[in-house]
mmCIF file of C-alpha atoms in Angstrom:
data_model
loop_
_atom_site.group_PDB
_atom_site.id
_atom_site.type_symbol
_atom_site.label_atom_id
_atom_site.label_comp_id
_atom_site.label_asym_id
_atom_site.label_seq_id
_atom_site.Cartn_x
_atom_site.Cartn_y
_atom_site.Cartn_z
ATOM 1 C CA MET S 23 -30.486 78.799 41.205
ATOM 2 C CA GLN S 24 -28.755 75.449 40.608
ATOM 3 C CA GLN S 25 -28.944 74.297 36.980
ATOM 4 C CA ASP S 26 -29.485 70.677 36.192
ATOM 5 C CA PHE S 27 -27.350 68.522 33.954
ATOM 6 C CA TYR S 28 -27.914 65.214 32.103
ATOM 7 C CA ILE S 29 -26.229 62.389 30.503
ATOM 8 C CA LYS S 30 -27.332 63.016 26.844
ATOM 9 C CA ASP S 31 -25.667 59.871 25.709
ATOM 10 C CA TRP S 32 -23.161 57.193 26.681
ATOM 11 C CA VAL S 33 -20.977 54.835 25.004
ATOM 12 C CA LYS S 34 -19.071 51.376 26.413
ATOM 13 C CA ILE S 35 -16.319 49.517 24.622
ATOM 14 C CA LYS S 36 -15.590 46.368 26.304
ATOM 15 C CA ASN S 37 -14.965 42.642 25.832
ATOM 16 C CA GLY S 38 -15.258 42.716 21.974
ATOM 17 C CA LYS S 39 -18.537 44.846 22.130
ATOM 18 C CA ILE S 40 -19.808 48.598 21.595
ATOM 19 C CA SER S 41 -22.894 49.647 22.960
ATOM 20 C CA ASN S 42 -24.697 53.104 23.589
ATOM 21 C CA SER S 43 -27.731 54.427 25.334
ATOM 22 C CA LYS S 44 -29.957 53.029 22.627
ATOM 23 C CA ASN S 45 -28.576 49.345 21.882
ATOM 24 C CA GLU S 46 -25.482 47.344 21.000
ATOM 25 C CA ILE S 47 -23.792 48.811 18.018
ATOM 26 C CA TYR S 48 -21.340 46.378 17.161
ATOM 27 C CA ASN S 49 -20.241 43.188 18.361
ATOM 28 C CA PRO S 50 -17.243 41.005 16.442
ATOM 29 C CA SER S 51 -16.364 39.352 19.832
ATOM 30 C CA GLU S 52 -12.743 39.751 18.727
ATOM 31 C CA LYS S 53 -10.344 38.975 21.379
ATOM 32 C CA ASN S 54 -7.244 40.570 19.765
ATOM 33 C CA LEU S 55 -7.298 44.496 20.375
ATOM 34 C CA ASP S 56 -5.293 45.242 17.497
ATOM 35 C CA ILE S 57 -7.703 43.187 15.121
ATOM 36 C CA PHE S 58 -10.840 44.683 17.145
ATOM 37 C CA LEU S 59 -9.823 48.528 16.861
ATOM 38 C CA LYS S 60 -9.210 47.989 12.957
ATOM 39 C CA SER S 61 -12.746 46.354 12.571
ATOM 40 C CA VAL S 62 -14.297 49.093 14.664
ATOM 41 C CA TYR S 63 -12.483 51.673 12.277
ATOM 42 C CA ASP S 64 -13.448 49.866 9.327
ATOM 43 C CA PHE S 65 -17.032 49.336 10.780
ATOM 44 C CA LEU S 66 -17.358 52.975 11.351
ATOM 45 C CA GLU S 67 -16.156 53.688 7.818
ATOM 46 C CA LEU S 68 -13.538 56.166 9.335
ATOM 47 C CA ASN S 69 -11.330 58.145 6.928
ATOM 48 C CA TYR S 70 -8.702 59.426 9.333
ATOM 49 C CA PRO S 71 -5.089 57.970 8.473
ATOM 50 C CA LYS S 72 -3.434 59.472 11.585
ATOM 51 C CA PHE S 73 -5.605 56.845 13.631
ATOM 52 C CA HIS S 74 -3.150 54.073 12.414
ATOM 53 C CA LYS S 75 -0.173 55.771 13.868
ATOM 54 C CA MET S 76 -1.820 55.969 17.316
ATOM 55 C CA ASP S 77 -1.374 53.992 20.415
ATOM 56 C CA GLY S 78 -4.172 51.854 21.675
ATOM 57 C CA LEU S 79 -5.294 54.413 24.168
ATOM 58 C CA SER S 80 -5.954 57.278 21.878
ATOM 59 C CA LYS S 81 -7.703 54.674 19.472
ATOM 60 C CA LEU S 82 -10.072 53.746 22.122
ATOM 61 C CA GLY S 83 -10.665 57.155 22.809
ATOM 62 C CA ILE S 84 -10.857 58.308 19.265
ATOM 63 C CA LEU S 85 -13.443 55.507 18.533
ATOM 64 C CA GLY S 86 -15.549 56.223 21.720
ATOM 65 C CA THR S 87 -15.714 59.932 21.090
ATOM 66 C CA GLU S 88 -16.636 59.195 17.371
ATOM 67 C CA ILE S 89 -19.695 57.415 18.134
ATOM 68 C CA LEU S 90 -21.136 59.843 20.526
ATOM 69 C CA PHE S 91 -20.314 62.659 18.478
ATOM 70 C CA ARG S 92 -21.919 61.062 15.489
ATOM 71 C CA GLU S 93 -25.170 60.337 17.260
ATOM 72 C CA ASN S 94 -24.946 63.825 18.967
ATOM 73 C CA SER S 95 -24.433 67.663 18.347
ATOM 74 C CA PHE S 96 -21.118 68.880 19.912
ATOM 75 C CA SER S 97 -19.690 72.593 20.017
ATOM 76 C CA THR S 98 -15.886 73.333 19.997
ATOM 77 C CA ASP S 99 -16.087 74.096 23.678
ATOM 78 C CA THR S 100 -16.921 70.380 24.749
ATOM 79 C CA ALA S 101 -14.810 69.708 27.423
ATOM 80 C CA LEU S 102 -12.867 66.293 27.948
ATOM 81 C CA ILE S 103 -12.261 64.872 31.600
ATOM 82 C CA LEU S 104 -11.335 61.646 31.413
ATOM 83 C CA SER S 105 -9.563 58.901 33.983
ATOM 84 C CA ASN S 106 -8.304 55.551 34.300
ATOM 85 C CA ASN S 107 -6.158 53.432 36.882
ATOM 86 C CA VAL S 108 -2.819 52.874 34.577
ATOM 87 C CA SER S 109 -2.043 55.785 33.019
ATOM 88 C CA SER S 110 -0.273 55.136 29.669
ATOM 89 C CA LEU S 111 1.287 52.107 31.275
ATOM 90 C CA GLU S 112 0.643 49.975 28.210
ATOM 91 C CA THR S 113 2.637 51.926 25.746
ATOM 92 C CA ASP S 114 5.159 52.775 28.062
ATOM 93 C CA ARG S 115 6.040 49.181 28.500
ATOM 94 C CA GLN S 116 5.995 49.007 24.810
ATOM 95 C CA PHE S 117 8.375 52.007 24.727
ATOM 96 C CA GLN S 118 10.565 50.427 27.278
ATOM 97 C CA GLU S 119 10.832 47.321 24.954
ATOM 98 C CA SER S 120 11.745 49.577 21.787
ATOM 99 C CA THR S 121 14.877 51.268 23.965
ATOM 100 C CA LYS S 122 16.538 47.864 24.002
ATOM 101 C CA THR S 123 16.957 48.254 19.867
ATOM 102 C CA PHE S 124 15.898 51.681 19.046
ATOM 103 C CA ALA S 125 14.156 53.822 21.396
ATOM 104 C CA SER S 126 10.743 54.411 19.187
ATOM 105 C CA PRO S 127 9.916 58.299 18.976
ATOM 106 C CA ALA S 128 6.676 57.497 17.496
ATOM 107 C CA LEU S 129 5.684 55.422 20.826
ATOM 108 C CA PHE S 130 7.867 57.997 23.167
ATOM 109 C CA VAL S 131 4.953 60.487 22.164
ATOM 110 C CA TYR S 132 2.423 58.540 23.813
ATOM 111 C CA THR S 133 3.859 57.685 27.093
ATOM 112 C CA LEU S 134 1.511 60.193 28.632
ATOM 113 C CA PRO S 135 -2.280 59.503 29.020
ATOM 114 C CA ASN S 136 -3.371 63.191 28.325
ATOM 115 C CA ILE S 137 -2.112 62.676 24.952
ATOM 116 C CA VAL S 138 -5.496 61.009 23.949
ATOM 117 C CA LEU S 139 -7.083 64.258 25.088
ATOM 118 C CA GLY S 140 -5.019 66.126 22.225
ATOM 119 C CA GLU S 141 -5.979 63.533 19.731
ATOM 120 C CA ILE S 142 -9.436 63.805 20.576
ATOM 121 C CA SER S 143 -9.311 67.401 20.235
ATOM 122 C CA ILE S 144 -7.486 67.594 17.104
ATOM 123 C CA LYS S 145 -9.638 64.981 15.487
ATOM 124 C CA PHE S 146 -12.750 66.752 16.407
ATOM 125 C CA LYS S 147 -11.355 70.403 16.406
ATOM 126 C CA LEU S 148 -12.018 71.185 20.242
ATOM 127 C CA GLN S 149 -11.028 74.118 21.786
ATOM 128 C CA SER S 150 -11.768 73.256 25.319
ATOM 129 C CA GLU S 151 -10.749 72.588 29.240
ATOM 130 C CA ASN S 152 -9.362 69.075 29.454
ATOM 131 C CA ALA S 153 -7.950 66.935 32.162
ATOM 132 C CA PHE S 154 -7.032 63.146 32.527
ATOM 133 C CA PHE S 155 -6.967 61.556 36.319
ATOM 134 C CA ILE S 156 -5.215 58.854 37.403
ATOM 135 C CA ALA S 157 -7.889 57.043 39.971
ATOM 136 C CA GLU S 158 -7.433 53.430 41.890
ATOM 137 C CA SER S 159 -11.004 52.511 40.049
ATOM 138 C CA PHE S 160 -14.211 54.259 38.461
ATOM 139 C CA ASN S 161 -14.619 57.320 40.491
ATOM 140 C CA ALA S 162 -18.035 58.532 39.539
ATOM 141 C CA GLU S 163 -17.559 61.655 42.356
ATOM 142 C CA LEU S 164 -14.602 62.948 40.937
ATOM 143 C CA LEU S 165 -16.196 62.798 37.422
ATOM 144 C CA LYS S 166 -19.372 64.297 38.261
ATOM 145 C CA ASN S 167 -17.605 67.269 40.852
ATOM 146 C CA TYR S 168 -15.006 68.196 37.882
ATOM 147 C CA THR S 169 -17.789 68.035 34.967
ATOM 148 C CA GLU S 170 -20.387 70.144 37.133
ATOM 149 C CA SER S 171 -17.728 72.706 37.881
ATOM 150 C CA LEU S 172 -16.842 73.241 34.174
ATOM 151 C CA LEU S 173 -20.505 73.583 33.075
ATOM 152 C CA THR S 174 -21.618 75.836 36.162
ATOM 153 C CA SER S 175 -18.759 78.291 35.522
ATOM 154 C CA GLY S 176 -19.709 78.690 31.943
ATOM 155 C CA LYS S 177 -16.183 77.388 30.812
ATOM 156 C CA SER S 178 -17.952 74.566 28.969
ATOM 157 C CA SER S 179 -21.239 74.144 27.616
ATOM 158 C CA GLU S 180 -21.022 70.260 27.409
ATOM 159 C CA VAL S 181 -18.600 67.838 28.755
ATOM 160 C CA LEU S 182 -17.306 64.332 27.751
ATOM 161 C CA CYS S 183 -16.333 62.342 30.706
ATOM 162 C CA GLY S 184 -15.762 58.960 31.453
ATOM 163 C CA TRP S 185 -13.320 56.045 31.896
ATOM 164 C CA LEU S 186 -10.849 55.001 29.498
ATOM 165 C CA ASN S 187 -8.322 52.019 30.357
ATOM 166 C CA LEU S 188 -6.298 49.908 29.010
ATOM 167 C CA GLN S 189 -4.001 47.356 30.533
ATOM 168 C CA ASN S 190 -2.159 43.981 28.778
ATOM 169 C CA GLY S 191 -4.765 44.463 25.855
ATOM 170 C CA GLU S 192 -7.757 44.434 28.630
ATOM 171 C CA TYR S 193 -9.786 47.623 27.835
ATOM 172 C CA ASP S 194 -12.497 49.405 29.288
ATOM 173 C CA VAL S 195 -14.188 52.326 27.963
ATOM 174 C CA PHE S 196 -17.167 54.107 29.415
ATOM 175 C CA LEU S 197 -17.733 57.725 28.026
ATOM 176 C CA CYS S 198 -20.705 60.055 28.757
ATOM 177 C CA LEU S 199 -21.540 63.311 27.342
ATOM 178 C CA ILE S 200 -22.875 65.844 29.814
ATOM 179 C CA SER S 201 -25.255 68.659 28.866
ATOM 180 C CA PRO S 202 -28.199 70.854 30.090
ATOM 181 C CA GLU S 203 -30.306 68.807 27.726
ATOM 182 C CA ILE S 204 -32.853 66.772 29.501
ATOM 183 C CA ASN S 205 -32.172 63.183 29.539
ATOM 184 C CA ILE S 206 -30.822 60.623 32.279
ATOM 185 C CA SER S 207 -30.204 62.781 35.300
ATOM 186 C CA PHE S 208 -26.415 63.329 35.715
ATOM 187 C CA SER S 209 -25.503 62.122 39.299
ATOM 188 C CA GLU S 210 -22.777 59.979 40.793
ATOM 189 C CA GLU S 211 -25.757 57.291 41.509
ATOM 190 C CA SER S 212 -26.658 57.211 37.744
ATOM 191 C CA LEU S 213 -22.786 57.401 36.651
ATOM 192 C CA LYS S 214 -21.995 54.241 38.570
ATOM 193 C CA ASN S 215 -25.511 52.177 37.572
ATOM 194 C CA LEU S 216 -24.346 52.685 33.956
ATOM 195 C CA TYR S 217 -20.751 51.738 34.520
ATOM 196 C CA PHE S 218 -21.204 48.756 36.943
ATOM 197 C CA ALA S 219 -24.508 47.551 34.942
ATOM 198 C CA GLU S 220 -22.554 47.628 31.649
ATOM 199 C CA ASN S 221 -19.826 45.820 33.406
ATOM 200 C CA ASP S 222 -21.496 42.802 35.109
#
């Protein structure tokens, strides 16, 4: 028998504001990425010094996951399936720039997009499947198919999936927690509706 899965909750971080399935959480309307990320860290009262050493993509991933996991129970086998269309290009450029004087090892560490998966796993003590896909645009079919394969195979009891993009200081984060708990039906259509409704 086909098991049904649901969008337990979602979070959106874009244009200086953060919202989830219930309401708008935070809206400082701050345009500068670094100032915005620091203000969200303070707003959430995080106490995680390692955060300040991370690149922008990892910071966005940590903040989005923190908001979802604070509101919802999660297990150590919660899988991570993320995607974007520029990989770690923002950090790659910064690293390239640093090589003109001194190649920064701290930046080099973040020149792979899947590093954000490791940072999330460390912060939340996850021991789970994870993958980072590069797609031209938000690909609901890819996220749905991969997420469902992990859930139906029993490899994960829940999956955090979504879009995590950062380019030229512009960020677009849409993360969903998918589980068997009844809530919003998990489908390509519902993923697209949530993503694009929040992006209008």
